[in-house]
Amino acid sequence: MLALRLTRTAHLAVHLRRLLVAVASAGTGFLLLCALGHALSHPDAPGSSALRLAWCAAPLAAAVYLAVAVARTDPGTRPRSGLSAIGLGPARLMAVSATTTALSAALGSVAALLAFLYLRGSLTGRPPSDRVAADALAVGQSLPAPAVLTLLVLAPALASAAVAHTLRPRDPRPAAAPAPRGYGRFGAYGWGKARETFGAYGRYGSRTAAAVPAGSHAAAAVPADSRTAAAVPADSRAATAVPAGSRAAGAARVGAGGALQTQASDPQPPAPTDVATQTLDAAPAPKTEPTPRPQNTTALPWGIAILTAGLTVETYTGNAAGAPTPGTAPSAGVLIGWALTALGLALAGPGLTHLCGRLLQAARPGALRLLAGRVLMEESQRVGRPLGVVAAVAAAAYVTTTVYDGDGPAFGPLSTLGALLVAGCTVATLLTAAVEARHARADTKDALLRLGAPPATLRAAAAVRAAALLALFGPLVLIVAVLAALPLDH
């Protein structure tokens, strides 16, 4: 009920994006039903029917990817402060978003069933006169209800599951700050604090922090390691009380000011100042957030490796089987090769976008290139993957226009529908990701405008980002397309 209310009160742009999900689900469901109809019309050719069904995985994956992108930009299911008090926490909002996606995709599946029944003449009583359409629609044969229901449920189930997995609540755990490098125990250079052995807490002088009152200002200002130093007199000679060959002698030393410190925690001796005066005058150190490790370029080598594997599979399959004969779909090896190619480009997309942002800031950049490069680096994870998928689809379109021309195999209406679905879903996903990135940097844009940045500069930075991405991904698409078309164009 809550999902229906949020759907009814959403903005027009949100309704249009959900309508795109319904249209993608309808097209995918119709293609799946046509594959079922071909299997019913040709029971003696199960291999061809299975290949048609396997090629339906491309529009199905594109529809699910679009549904996830639309769910991420839905403002009605975005976590807000105060919603957890009324039972709308992150888990509940995730369930609402998954339910809304399932409803949109289910609406498309129902539309696909109605269109399939209308075209085969089950609703009007007039079967189609085209022989090819009659074979794909299984005219004159009864449709198995379990198979029809299973195929129509695929798109809503996979879309809602993908949305639930993407928007699942995550425990925000900040990355641990790296330990400072220094001279460890016995003068070994390395990660000294991380190599502290068990039992160091119970060594000489480690529990003498009781000399500083627990509720005093000095106890609040002094770190845990320096409270031991306040308990030792300034004129003591604790180093002589510890045997030279013991483990405590290797782990502790007395500074010039009388502070007892470990070699693992402080690689340099402190200045000769009074400990009590230093602790009373010292201000608390400001808390600094740990710098997260960059995560955008870690998948770039994997993406390049998977892309190379996909091109290798396509080349081997194309040399073995050649171009597809007229009236048949490409082989399963070509499908596997293109799936690996698309996956490799999707994984390499964030890293390439991050690299494009770094190149924009090279060679003493001005304010325009610096702003454009920083925005690309910040949005590489959000926009990079849709860019990689669009690059894979563009390369596939180039190969299609190269192979399916002149005397090549027939590119029928169902193949055209599948190509339009894949291309439309990927482009819509990229535009949706761009809208999400624009909403994410709205506060930064407002801050720049308040600081006096002219709007023309922001528009010029957007144009520079688009030109840089086109200059990087354009040649990449051409290279991948030419390499993929070589074994098929003979």
Tab-separated table of C-alpha atoms in Angstrom:
chain	number	residue	atom	x	y	z
A	1	MET	CA	0.000	0.000	0.000
A	2	LEU	CA	2.847	2.389	0.811
A	3	ALA	CA	4.485	1.620	-2.539
A	4	LEU	CA	1.247	2.457	-4.345
A	5	ARG	CA	0.901	5.755	-2.467
A	6	LEU	CA	4.485	6.744	-3.257
A	7	THR	CA	3.913	5.821	-6.895
A	8	ARG	CA	0.741	7.907	-7.091
A	9	THR	CA	2.285	11.014	-5.490
A	10	ALA	CA	5.573	10.954	-7.441
A	11	HIS	CA	6.695	13.648	-9.862
A	12	LEU	CA	6.137	13.464	-13.601
A	13	ALA	CA	9.795	12.697	-14.333
A	14	VAL	CA	9.678	9.751	-11.919
A	15	HIS	CA	6.557	8.420	-13.659
A	16	LEU	CA	8.268	8.698	-17.033
A	17	ARG	CA	11.266	6.719	-15.806
A	18	ARG	CA	9.002	4.023	-14.368
A	19	LEU	CA	7.127	3.951	-17.661
A	20	LEU	CA	10.456	3.270	-19.380
A	21	VAL	CA	10.929	0.286	-17.062
A	22	ALA	CA	7.466	-0.984	-17.968
A	23	VAL	CA	8.162	-0.595	-21.703
A	24	ALA	CA	11.488	-2.421	-21.385
A	25	SER	CA	9.820	-5.233	-19.449
A	26	ALA	CA	7.056	-5.462	-22.061
A	27	GLY	CA	9.520	-5.748	-24.938
A	28	THR	CA	11.585	-8.349	-23.099
A	29	GLY	CA	8.511	-10.401	-22.211
A	30	PHE	CA	7.295	-10.284	-25.814
A	31	LEU	CA	10.656	-11.571	-27.085
A	32	LEU	CA	10.596	-14.392	-24.538
A	33	LEU	CA	7.082	-15.382	-25.607
A	34	CYS	CA	8.169	-15.334	-29.259
A	35	ALA	CA	11.041	-17.681	-28.402
A	36	LEU	CA	8.486	-19.984	-26.765
A	37	GLY	CA	6.263	-19.770	-29.843
A	38	HIS	CA	9.187	-20.701	-32.100
A	39	ALA	CA	9.900	-23.726	-29.921
A	40	LEU	CA	6.254	-24.824	-30.157
A	41	SER	CA	6.180	-24.348	-33.939
A	42	HIS	CA	9.488	-26.188	-34.504
A	43	PRO	CA	9.661	-29.136	-32.089
A	44	ASP	CA	12.257	-30.788	-34.336
A	45	ALA	CA	14.790	-27.931	-33.915
A	46	PRO	CA	15.397	-27.505	-30.184
A	47	GLY	CA	18.876	-26.070	-30.719
A	48	SER	CA	17.640	-23.122	-32.758
A	49	SER	CA	14.879	-22.389	-30.239
A	50	ALA	CA	17.340	-22.555	-27.337
A	51	LEU	CA	19.653	-20.141	-29.159
A	52	ARG	CA	16.818	-17.686	-29.654
A	53	LEU	CA	15.969	-17.941	-25.985
A	54	ALA	CA	19.619	-17.381	-25.051
A	55	TRP	CA	19.793	-14.207	-27.146
A	56	CYS	CA	16.873	-12.857	-25.117
A	57	ALA	CA	19.302	-12.568	-22.198
A	58	ALA	CA	20.725	-9.339	-23.690
A	59	PRO	CA	17.458	-7.312	-23.588
A	60	LEU	CA	16.607	-8.898	-20.243
A	61	ALA	CA	19.900	-7.746	-18.717
A	62	ALA	CA	19.462	-4.268	-20.242
A	63	ALA	CA	15.940	-3.991	-18.778
A	64	VAL	CA	17.133	-5.040	-15.318
A	65	TYR	CA	20.031	-2.577	-15.484
A	66	LEU	CA	17.607	0.212	-16.383
A	67	ALA	CA	15.319	-0.738	-13.489
A	68	VAL	CA	18.214	-0.514	-11.032
A	69	ALA	CA	19.227	2.917	-12.358
A	70	VAL	CA	15.645	4.195	-12.097
A	71	ALA	CA	15.317	2.896	-8.531
A	72	ARG	CA	18.529	4.666	-7.493
A	73	THR	CA	17.173	8.024	-8.673
A	74	ASP	CA	13.727	7.626	-7.106
A	75	PRO	CA	13.379	10.487	-4.561
A	76	GLY	CA	10.425	8.855	-2.797
A	77	THR	CA	12.494	5.952	-1.477
A	78	ARG	CA	15.564	7.976	-0.489
A	79	PRO	CA	16.460	7.728	3.233
A	80	ARG	CA	15.685	10.893	5.213
A	81	SER	CA	16.146	11.915	8.816
A	82	GLY	CA	13.185	11.085	11.017
A	83	LEU	CA	11.705	8.314	8.862
A	84	SER	CA	13.166	5.555	11.018
A	85	ALA	CA	11.065	6.750	13.951
A	86	ILE	CA	7.872	5.858	12.069
A	87	GLY	CA	9.168	2.527	10.796
A	88	LEU	CA	10.597	3.682	7.461
A	89	GLY	CA	14.227	2.794	7.923
A	90	PRO	CA	16.672	1.881	5.146
A	91	ALA	CA	15.454	-1.732	5.009
A	92	ARG	CA	11.811	-0.706	4.689
A	93	LEU	CA	12.606	1.865	1.996
A	94	MET	CA	14.597	-0.776	0.122
A	95	ALA	CA	11.580	-3.095	0.239
A	96	VAL	CA	9.326	-0.292	-0.997
A	97	SER	CA	11.661	0.443	-3.906
A	98	ALA	CA	11.856	-3.240	-4.852
A	99	THR	CA	8.059	-3.506	-4.707
A	100	THR	CA	7.627	-0.415	-6.887
A	101	THR	CA	10.049	-1.850	-9.438
A	102	ALA	CA	8.236	-5.185	-9.430
A	103	LEU	CA	4.914	-3.436	-10.029
A	104	SER	CA	6.278	-1.462	-12.985
A	105	ALA	CA	7.877	-4.536	-14.546
A	106	ALA	CA	4.755	-6.652	-13.920
A	107	LEU	CA	2.669	-4.052	-15.741
A	108	GLY	CA	4.992	-4.407	-18.719
A	109	SER	CA	4.748	-8.213	-18.610
A	110	VAL	CA	0.941	-8.038	-18.689
A	111	ALA	CA	1.128	-5.690	-21.681
A	112	ALA	CA	3.494	-8.134	-23.429
A	113	LEU	CA	1.052	-11.018	-22.882
A	114	LEU	CA	-1.862	-9.010	-24.243
A	115	ALA	CA	0.143	-7.954	-27.323
A	116	PHE	CA	1.259	-11.533	-27.954
A	117	LEU	CA	-2.284	-12.886	-27.693
A	118	TYR	CA	-3.623	-10.110	-29.939
A	119	LEU	CA	-1.060	-10.678	-32.683
A	120	ARG	CA	-1.574	-14.451	-32.751
A	121	GLY	CA	-5.321	-13.994	-33.061
A	122	SER	CA	-6.382	-15.411	-29.690
A	123	LEU	CA	-8.315	-12.237	-28.796
A	124	THR	CA	-9.690	-11.255	-32.208
A	125	GLY	CA	-10.045	-14.659	-33.883
A	126	ARG	CA	-8.081	-13.527	-36.953
A	127	PRO	CA	-4.681	-15.237	-37.252
A	128	PRO	CA	-1.838	-13.385	-38.997
A	129	SER	CA	-1.261	-14.058	-42.664
A	130	ASP	CA	2.532	-13.733	-42.490
A	131	ARG	CA	4.213	-17.133	-42.289
A	132	VAL	CA	7.219	-15.891	-40.319
A	133	ALA	CA	4.969	-14.216	-37.768
A	134	ALA	CA	2.815	-17.320	-37.549
A	135	ASP	CA	5.887	-19.453	-36.727
A	136	ALA	CA	7.068	-17.068	-34.009
A	137	LEU	CA	3.611	-16.687	-32.469
A	138	ALA	CA	2.688	-20.411	-32.541
A	139	VAL	CA	-0.600	-19.794	-34.293
A	140	GLY	CA	-3.087	-22.659	-33.929
A	141	GLN	CA	-1.316	-24.248	-30.942
A	142	SER	CA	-2.163	-24.050	-27.261
A	143	LEU	CA	0.244	-22.191	-25.037
A	144	PRO	CA	1.487	-23.993	-21.916
A	145	ALA	CA	0.433	-21.826	-18.986
A	146	PRO	CA	3.395	-22.727	-16.683
A	147	ALA	CA	5.921	-21.807	-19.385
A	148	VAL	CA	4.162	-18.527	-20.171
A	149	LEU	CA	3.963	-17.605	-16.489
A	150	THR	CA	7.626	-18.469	-15.920
A	151	LEU	CA	8.820	-16.350	-18.832
A	152	LEU	CA	6.667	-13.383	-17.863
A	153	VAL	CA	7.803	-13.468	-14.232
A	154	LEU	CA	11.495	-13.359	-15.167
A	155	ALA	CA	11.743	-9.607	-15.739
A	156	PRO	CA	9.838	-8.463	-12.588
A	157	ALA	CA	11.596	-10.996	-10.356
A	158	LEU	CA	15.112	-10.234	-11.575
A	159	ALA	CA	14.520	-6.471	-11.557
A	160	SER	CA	13.163	-6.408	-7.994
A	161	ALA	CA	15.950	-8.722	-6.771
A	162	ALA	CA	18.610	-6.523	-8.390
A	163	VAL	CA	17.090	-3.388	-6.842
A	164	ALA	CA	16.952	-5.016	-3.407
A	165	HIS	CA	20.586	-6.078	-3.705
A	166	THR	CA	21.740	-2.638	-4.874
A	167	LEU	CA	19.801	-0.636	-2.269
A	168	ARG	CA	20.367	-2.999	0.649
A	169	PRO	CA	21.343	-1.297	3.927
A	170	ARG	CA	25.068	-1.191	4.448
A	171	ASP	CA	26.963	-0.700	7.686
A	172	PRO	CA	29.010	2.501	7.262
A	173	ARG	CA	32.444	1.446	8.435
A	174	PRO	CA	35.159	4.022	7.737
A	175	ALA	CA	38.414	2.721	6.434
A	176	ALA	CA	41.111	2.384	9.060
A	177	ALA	CA	43.813	5.034	8.881
A	178	PRO	CA	47.218	3.620	7.958
A	179	ALA	CA	49.709	3.414	10.808
A	180	PRO	CA	52.665	5.814	10.547
A	181	ARG	CA	55.887	4.303	9.374
A	182	GLY	CA	58.787	4.518	11.755
A	183	TYR	CA	61.572	2.639	13.478
A	184	GLY	CA	60.098	-0.362	15.244
A	185	ARG	CA	61.502	-2.480	18.027
A	186	PHE	CA	65.297	-3.006	17.956
A	187	GLY	CA	65.615	-0.260	15.340
A	188	ALA	CA	63.901	-2.160	12.516
A	189	TYR	CA	62.312	0.240	10.054
A	190	GLY	CA	58.723	-0.658	9.307
A	191	TRP	CA	55.185	-0.520	10.681
A	192	GLY	CA	56.238	-0.143	14.301
A	193	LYS	CA	52.870	0.307	16.019
A	194	ALA	CA	51.278	-2.549	14.121
A	195	ARG	CA	54.063	-4.916	15.202
A	196	GLU	CA	53.537	-4.414	18.941
A	197	THR	CA	53.555	-7.882	20.491
A	198	PHE	CA	51.221	-9.356	23.048
A	199	GLY	CA	52.008	-8.409	26.656
A	200	ALA	CA	53.195	-4.882	26.009
A	201	TYR	CA	50.355	-3.543	28.162
A	202	GLY	CA	51.677	-5.368	31.216
A	203	ARG	CA	55.263	-4.161	31.000
A	204	TYR	CA	56.998	-1.817	33.376
A	205	GLY	CA	55.276	1.540	33.733
A	206	SER	CA	52.341	0.779	31.422
A	207	ARG	CA	49.756	0.987	34.260
A	208	THR	CA	51.077	4.021	36.099
A	209	ALA	CA	48.524	6.350	34.509
A	210	ALA	CA	46.672	6.408	37.860
A	211	ALA	CA	48.965	9.280	38.922
A	212	VAL	CA	46.870	11.557	36.662
A	213	PRO	CA	43.326	11.939	38.015
A	214	ALA	CA	40.714	10.428	35.726
A	215	GLY	CA	38.410	13.431	35.822
A	216	SER	CA	41.016	16.150	35.473
A	217	HIS	CA	41.637	18.254	32.404
A	218	ALA	CA	45.093	16.785	32.040
A	219	ALA	CA	43.707	13.276	31.772
A	220	ALA	CA	41.371	14.389	29.003
A	221	ALA	CA	44.123	16.129	27.081
A	222	VAL	CA	46.906	13.606	27.503
A	223	PRO	CA	46.856	10.623	25.127
A	224	ALA	CA	46.821	7.116	26.507
A	225	ASP	CA	50.502	6.598	25.817
A	226	SER	CA	51.573	9.874	27.448
A	227	ARG	CA	49.761	9.304	30.770
A	228	THR	CA	52.545	6.914	31.646
A	229	ALA	CA	55.033	9.706	31.120
A	230	ALA	CA	53.305	11.920	33.702
A	231	ALA	CA	53.736	9.271	36.393
A	232	VAL	CA	57.521	9.151	36.045
A	233	PRO	CA	59.533	11.906	37.791
A	234	ALA	CA	61.530	14.202	35.587
A	235	ASP	CA	64.834	13.413	37.282
A	236	SER	CA	64.363	9.650	37.399
A	237	ARG	CA	66.619	7.269	35.634
A	238	ALA	CA	64.230	4.468	34.731
A	239	ALA	CA	66.536	3.237	32.044
A	240	THR	CA	69.062	2.049	34.641
A	241	ALA	CA	66.362	0.198	36.584
A	242	VAL	CA	65.592	-1.988	33.620
A	243	PRO	CA	68.120	-4.684	32.755
A	244	ALA	CA	69.792	-4.128	29.444
A	245	GLY	CA	69.039	-7.601	28.143
A	246	SER	CA	65.376	-7.744	29.119
A	247	ARG	CA	62.443	-7.356	26.745
A	248	ALA	CA	61.333	-4.174	28.520
A	249	ALA	CA	64.653	-2.544	27.699
A	250	GLY	CA	64.065	-3.199	24.034
A	251	ALA	CA	60.501	-1.836	24.186
A	252	ALA	CA	60.928	1.263	26.378
A	253	ARG	CA	63.235	4.198	26.812
A	254	VAL	CA	63.290	7.352	28.930
A	255	GLY	CA	63.457	10.682	27.125
A	256	ALA	CA	65.269	13.778	28.232
A	257	GLY	CA	62.138	15.123	29.906
A	258	GLY	CA	61.527	11.937	31.859
A	259	ALA	CA	58.753	10.599	29.607
A	260	LEU	CA	58.599	6.829	29.333
A	261	GLN	CA	57.868	5.910	25.741
A	262	THR	CA	57.994	2.867	23.524
A	263	GLN	CA	60.060	2.718	20.374
A	264	ALA	CA	57.087	1.386	18.485
A	265	SER	CA	54.861	4.351	19.279
A	266	ASP	CA	57.302	7.278	19.095
A	267	PRO	CA	60.252	6.989	16.706
A	268	GLN	CA	61.794	10.315	17.792
A	269	PRO	CA	62.547	11.560	21.348
A	270	PRO	CA	60.379	14.458	22.583
A	271	ALA	CA	61.624	17.961	23.244
A	272	PRO	CA	62.922	18.651	26.787
A	273	THR	CA	59.797	20.309	28.212
A	274	ASP	CA	57.813	19.892	31.394
A	275	VAL	CA	55.209	17.169	30.959
A	276	ALA	CA	52.593	18.664	33.291
A	277	THR	CA	52.805	22.116	31.671
A	278	GLN	CA	52.648	20.562	28.218
A	279	THR	CA	49.537	18.542	28.997
A	280	LEU	CA	47.704	21.473	30.600
A	281	ASP	CA	48.471	23.859	27.749
A	282	ALA	CA	47.935	21.447	24.898
A	283	ALA	CA	44.622	21.655	23.039
A	284	PRO	CA	42.794	18.521	21.943
A	285	ALA	CA	43.877	17.382	18.511
A	286	PRO	CA	41.217	17.880	15.856
A	287	LYS	CA	39.544	14.723	14.621
A	288	THR	CA	40.412	13.954	11.042
A	289	GLU	CA	38.455	11.547	8.929
A	290	PRO	CA	40.500	8.718	7.431
A	291	THR	CA	41.199	9.159	3.763
A	292	PRO	CA	39.426	6.394	1.844
A	293	ARG	CA	41.399	4.408	-0.648
A	294	PRO	CA	40.529	5.041	-4.283
A	295	GLN	CA	38.231	2.315	-5.524
A	296	ASN	CA	37.628	3.410	-9.089
A	297	THR	CA	40.764	2.053	-10.737
A	298	THR	CA	40.998	-1.293	-8.966
A	299	ALA	CA	38.697	-3.033	-11.478
A	300	LEU	CA	40.418	-1.579	-14.543
A	301	PRO	CA	42.915	-4.461	-15.004
A	302	TRP	CA	40.127	-6.994	-14.552
A	303	GLY	CA	37.995	-5.175	-17.099
A	304	ILE	CA	40.816	-5.143	-19.639
A	305	ALA	CA	41.467	-8.843	-19.066
A	306	ILE	CA	37.784	-9.781	-19.483
A	307	LEU	CA	37.526	-7.572	-22.578
A	308	THR	CA	40.530	-9.346	-24.106
A	309	ALA	CA	38.991	-12.722	-23.284
A	310	GLY	CA	35.725	-11.710	-24.935
A	311	LEU	CA	37.462	-10.590	-28.124
A	312	THR	CA	39.449	-13.841	-28.146
A	313	VAL	CA	36.273	-15.923	-27.867
A	314	GLU	CA	34.638	-13.937	-30.678
A	315	THR	CA	37.690	-14.329	-32.908
A	316	TYR	CA	37.943	-18.069	-32.308
A	317	THR	CA	34.218	-18.604	-32.856
A	318	GLY	CA	34.146	-16.412	-35.980
A	319	ASN	CA	37.120	-18.195	-37.551
A	320	ALA	CA	35.565	-21.580	-36.807
A	321	ALA	CA	31.987	-20.886	-37.938
A	322	GLY	CA	32.283	-17.776	-40.093
A	323	ALA	CA	29.468	-15.322	-40.637
A	324	PRO	CA	25.951	-16.509	-39.780
A	325	THR	CA	23.906	-17.885	-42.643
A	326	PRO	CA	20.773	-16.063	-43.808
A	327	GLY	CA	17.773	-16.608	-41.554
A	328	THR	CA	19.766	-17.807	-38.533
A	329	ALA	CA	21.042	-16.108	-35.399
A	330	PRO	CA	24.738	-15.920	-34.527
A	331	SER	CA	26.175	-18.864	-32.623
A	332	ALA	CA	26.378	-19.284	-28.868
A	333	GLY	CA	30.110	-18.548	-28.954
A	334	VAL	CA	29.448	-15.100	-30.388
A	335	LEU	CA	26.904	-14.494	-27.629
A	336	ILE	CA	29.402	-15.524	-24.944
A	337	GLY	CA	32.102	-13.369	-26.507
A	338	TRP	CA	29.878	-10.298	-26.624
A	339	ALA	CA	28.751	-10.900	-23.040
A	340	LEU	CA	32.380	-10.978	-21.896
A	341	THR	CA	33.154	-7.886	-23.978
A	342	ALA	CA	30.263	-5.939	-22.457
A	343	LEU	CA	31.245	-7.068	-18.950
A	344	GLY	CA	34.858	-6.040	-19.507
A	345	LEU	CA	33.896	-2.593	-20.775
A	346	ALA	CA	31.488	-2.141	-17.856
A	347	LEU	CA	34.226	-3.007	-15.365
A	348	ALA	CA	36.803	-0.827	-17.100
A	349	GLY	CA	34.433	2.139	-17.498
A	350	PRO	CA	34.916	3.657	-14.011
A	351	GLY	CA	38.687	3.371	-14.243
A	352	LEU	CA	38.774	4.914	-17.700
A	353	THR	CA	36.532	7.771	-16.564
A	354	HIS	CA	38.784	8.342	-13.537
A	355	LEU	CA	41.819	8.328	-15.830
A	356	CYS	CA	40.108	10.827	-18.124
A	357	GLY	CA	39.594	13.146	-15.151
A	358	ARG	CA	43.258	12.866	-14.202
A	359	LEU	CA	44.377	13.639	-17.752
A	360	LEU	CA	42.230	16.760	-17.775
A	361	GLN	CA	44.126	18.053	-14.751
A	362	ALA	CA	47.575	17.383	-16.201
A	363	ALA	CA	50.031	20.028	-17.461
A	364	ARG	CA	49.205	22.979	-15.179
A	365	PRO	CA	45.419	23.121	-15.561
A	366	GLY	CA	43.320	26.220	-15.202
A	367	ALA	CA	40.137	26.572	-13.204
A	368	LEU	CA	37.989	25.142	-15.999
A	369	ARG	CA	39.994	21.969	-16.588
A	370	LEU	CA	40.553	21.505	-12.873
A	371	LEU	CA	36.822	21.670	-12.150
A	372	ALA	CA	35.947	19.339	-15.021
A	373	GLY	CA	38.603	16.814	-14.038
A	374	ARG	CA	37.647	16.748	-10.372
A	375	VAL	CA	33.989	16.209	-11.247
A	376	LEU	CA	34.896	13.323	-13.559
A	377	MET	CA	37.013	11.693	-10.872
A	378	GLU	CA	34.214	12.087	-8.332
A	379	GLU	CA	31.507	10.700	-10.635
A	380	SER	CA	33.573	7.962	-12.258
A	381	GLN	CA	31.931	5.172	-10.287
A	382	ARG	CA	28.416	6.464	-10.953
A	383	VAL	CA	28.759	7.271	-14.668
A	384	GLY	CA	31.635	5.003	-15.724
A	385	ARG	CA	29.759	1.710	-15.832
A	386	PRO	CA	26.845	2.982	-17.950
A	387	LEU	CA	29.415	4.542	-20.275
A	388	GLY	CA	31.167	1.201	-20.632
A	389	VAL	CA	27.892	-0.568	-21.422
A	390	VAL	CA	26.972	2.081	-23.998
A	391	ALA	CA	30.416	1.640	-25.567
A	392	ALA	CA	29.811	-2.111	-25.842
A	393	VAL	CA	26.398	-1.543	-27.456
A	394	ALA	CA	27.883	0.968	-29.909
A	395	ALA	CA	30.584	-1.531	-30.872
A	396	ALA	CA	27.927	-4.210	-31.358
A	397	ALA	CA	25.923	-1.825	-33.552
A	398	TYR	CA	28.991	-1.241	-35.724
A	399	VAL	CA	29.545	-4.977	-36.085
A	400	THR	CA	25.865	-5.463	-36.922
A	401	THR	CA	25.962	-2.874	-39.693
A	402	THR	CA	29.146	-4.492	-41.022
A	403	VAL	CA	27.946	-8.097	-41.020
A	404	TYR	CA	24.224	-7.637	-41.687
A	405	ASP	CA	24.456	-5.766	-44.988
A	406	GLY	CA	23.930	-6.612	-48.628
A	407	ASP	CA	23.989	-10.384	-48.925
A	408	GLY	CA	24.258	-10.949	-45.175
A	409	PRO	CA	21.670	-12.696	-43.029
A	410	ALA	CA	18.189	-11.244	-42.718
A	411	PHE	CA	17.642	-8.821	-39.862
A	412	GLY	CA	13.998	-9.552	-39.064
A	413	PRO	CA	11.470	-7.644	-36.949
A	414	LEU	CA	12.234	-9.564	-33.764
A	415	SER	CA	15.961	-8.885	-34.121
A	416	THR	CA	15.196	-5.220	-34.722
A	417	LEU	CA	13.030	-5.129	-31.611
A	418	GLY	CA	15.775	-6.724	-29.539
A	419	ALA	CA	18.423	-4.310	-30.830
A	420	LEU	CA	16.194	-1.314	-30.157
A	421	LEU	CA	15.481	-2.581	-26.641
A	422	VAL	CA	19.157	-3.036	-25.790
A	423	ALA	CA	20.207	0.308	-27.277
A	424	GLY	CA	17.292	2.208	-25.748
A	425	CYS	CA	17.757	0.713	-22.282
A	426	THR	CA	21.499	1.400	-22.194
A	427	VAL	CA	21.121	5.003	-23.369
A	428	ALA	CA	18.270	5.570	-20.900
A	429	THR	CA	20.435	4.093	-18.133
A	430	LEU	CA	23.273	6.475	-18.997
A	431	LEU	CA	20.926	9.474	-18.976
A	432	THR	CA	19.439	8.345	-15.656
A	433	ALA	CA	22.914	8.023	-14.155
A	434	ALA	CA	23.708	11.526	-15.408
A	435	VAL	CA	20.577	12.838	-13.677
A	436	GLU	CA	21.617	11.063	-10.474
A	437	ALA	CA	25.098	12.600	-10.684
A	438	ARG	CA	23.582	16.039	-11.244
A	439	HIS	CA	21.425	15.685	-8.129
A	440	ALA	CA	24.442	14.480	-6.145
A	441	ARG	CA	26.514	17.582	-6.948
A	442	ALA	CA	23.657	20.074	-6.544
A	443	ASP	CA	25.042	21.341	-3.220
A	444	THR	CA	28.492	21.827	-4.724
A	445	LYS	CA	27.017	23.757	-7.634
A	446	ASP	CA	25.055	26.014	-5.298
A	447	ALA	CA	28.180	26.658	-3.232
A	448	LEU	CA	30.151	27.635	-6.338
A	449	LEU	CA	27.407	30.004	-7.430
A	450	ARG	CA	27.348	31.612	-3.987
A	451	LEU	CA	31.107	32.084	-4.170
A	452	GLY	CA	30.696	34.037	-7.412
A	453	ALA	CA	31.420	31.423	-10.065
A	454	PRO	CA	29.678	32.412	-13.321
A	455	PRO	CA	27.099	29.916	-14.649
A	456	ALA	CA	28.849	29.996	-18.026
A	457	THR	CA	31.917	28.440	-16.398
A	458	LEU	CA	29.871	25.542	-15.046
A	459	ARG	CA	28.310	24.947	-18.448
A	460	ALA	CA	31.733	25.110	-20.077
A	461	ALA	CA	33.045	22.550	-17.554
A	462	ALA	CA	30.175	20.217	-18.480
A	463	ALA	CA	31.049	20.627	-22.171
A	464	VAL	CA	34.707	19.882	-21.428
A	465	ARG	CA	33.736	16.706	-19.557
A	466	ALA	CA	31.562	15.513	-22.436
A	467	ALA	CA	34.284	16.245	-24.997
A	468	ALA	CA	36.927	14.455	-22.930
A	469	LEU	CA	34.756	11.352	-22.523
A	470	LEU	CA	33.966	11.334	-26.233
A	471	ALA	CA	37.649	11.665	-27.088
A	472	LEU	CA	38.494	8.683	-24.865
A	473	PHE	CA	35.590	6.306	-25.494
A	474	GLY	CA	35.169	7.067	-29.228
A	475	PRO	CA	38.464	5.488	-30.368
A	476	LEU	CA	37.949	2.674	-27.851
A	477	VAL	CA	34.583	1.803	-29.436
A	478	LEU	CA	36.112	1.806	-32.905
A	479	ILE	CA	39.012	-0.424	-31.864
A	480	VAL	CA	36.742	-2.963	-30.153
A	481	ALA	CA	34.272	-2.944	-33.048
A	482	VAL	CA	36.952	-3.468	-35.709
A	483	LEU	CA	38.556	-6.306	-33.751
A	484	ALA	CA	35.184	-7.971	-33.212
A	485	ALA	CA	34.123	-7.635	-36.866
A	486	LEU	CA	37.339	-9.018	-38.378
A	487	PRO	CA	36.532	-12.734	-37.941
A	488	LEU	CA	32.912	-12.272	-39.100
A	489	ASP	CA	33.553	-10.179	-42.199
A	490	HIS	CA	34.735	-12.839	-44.598
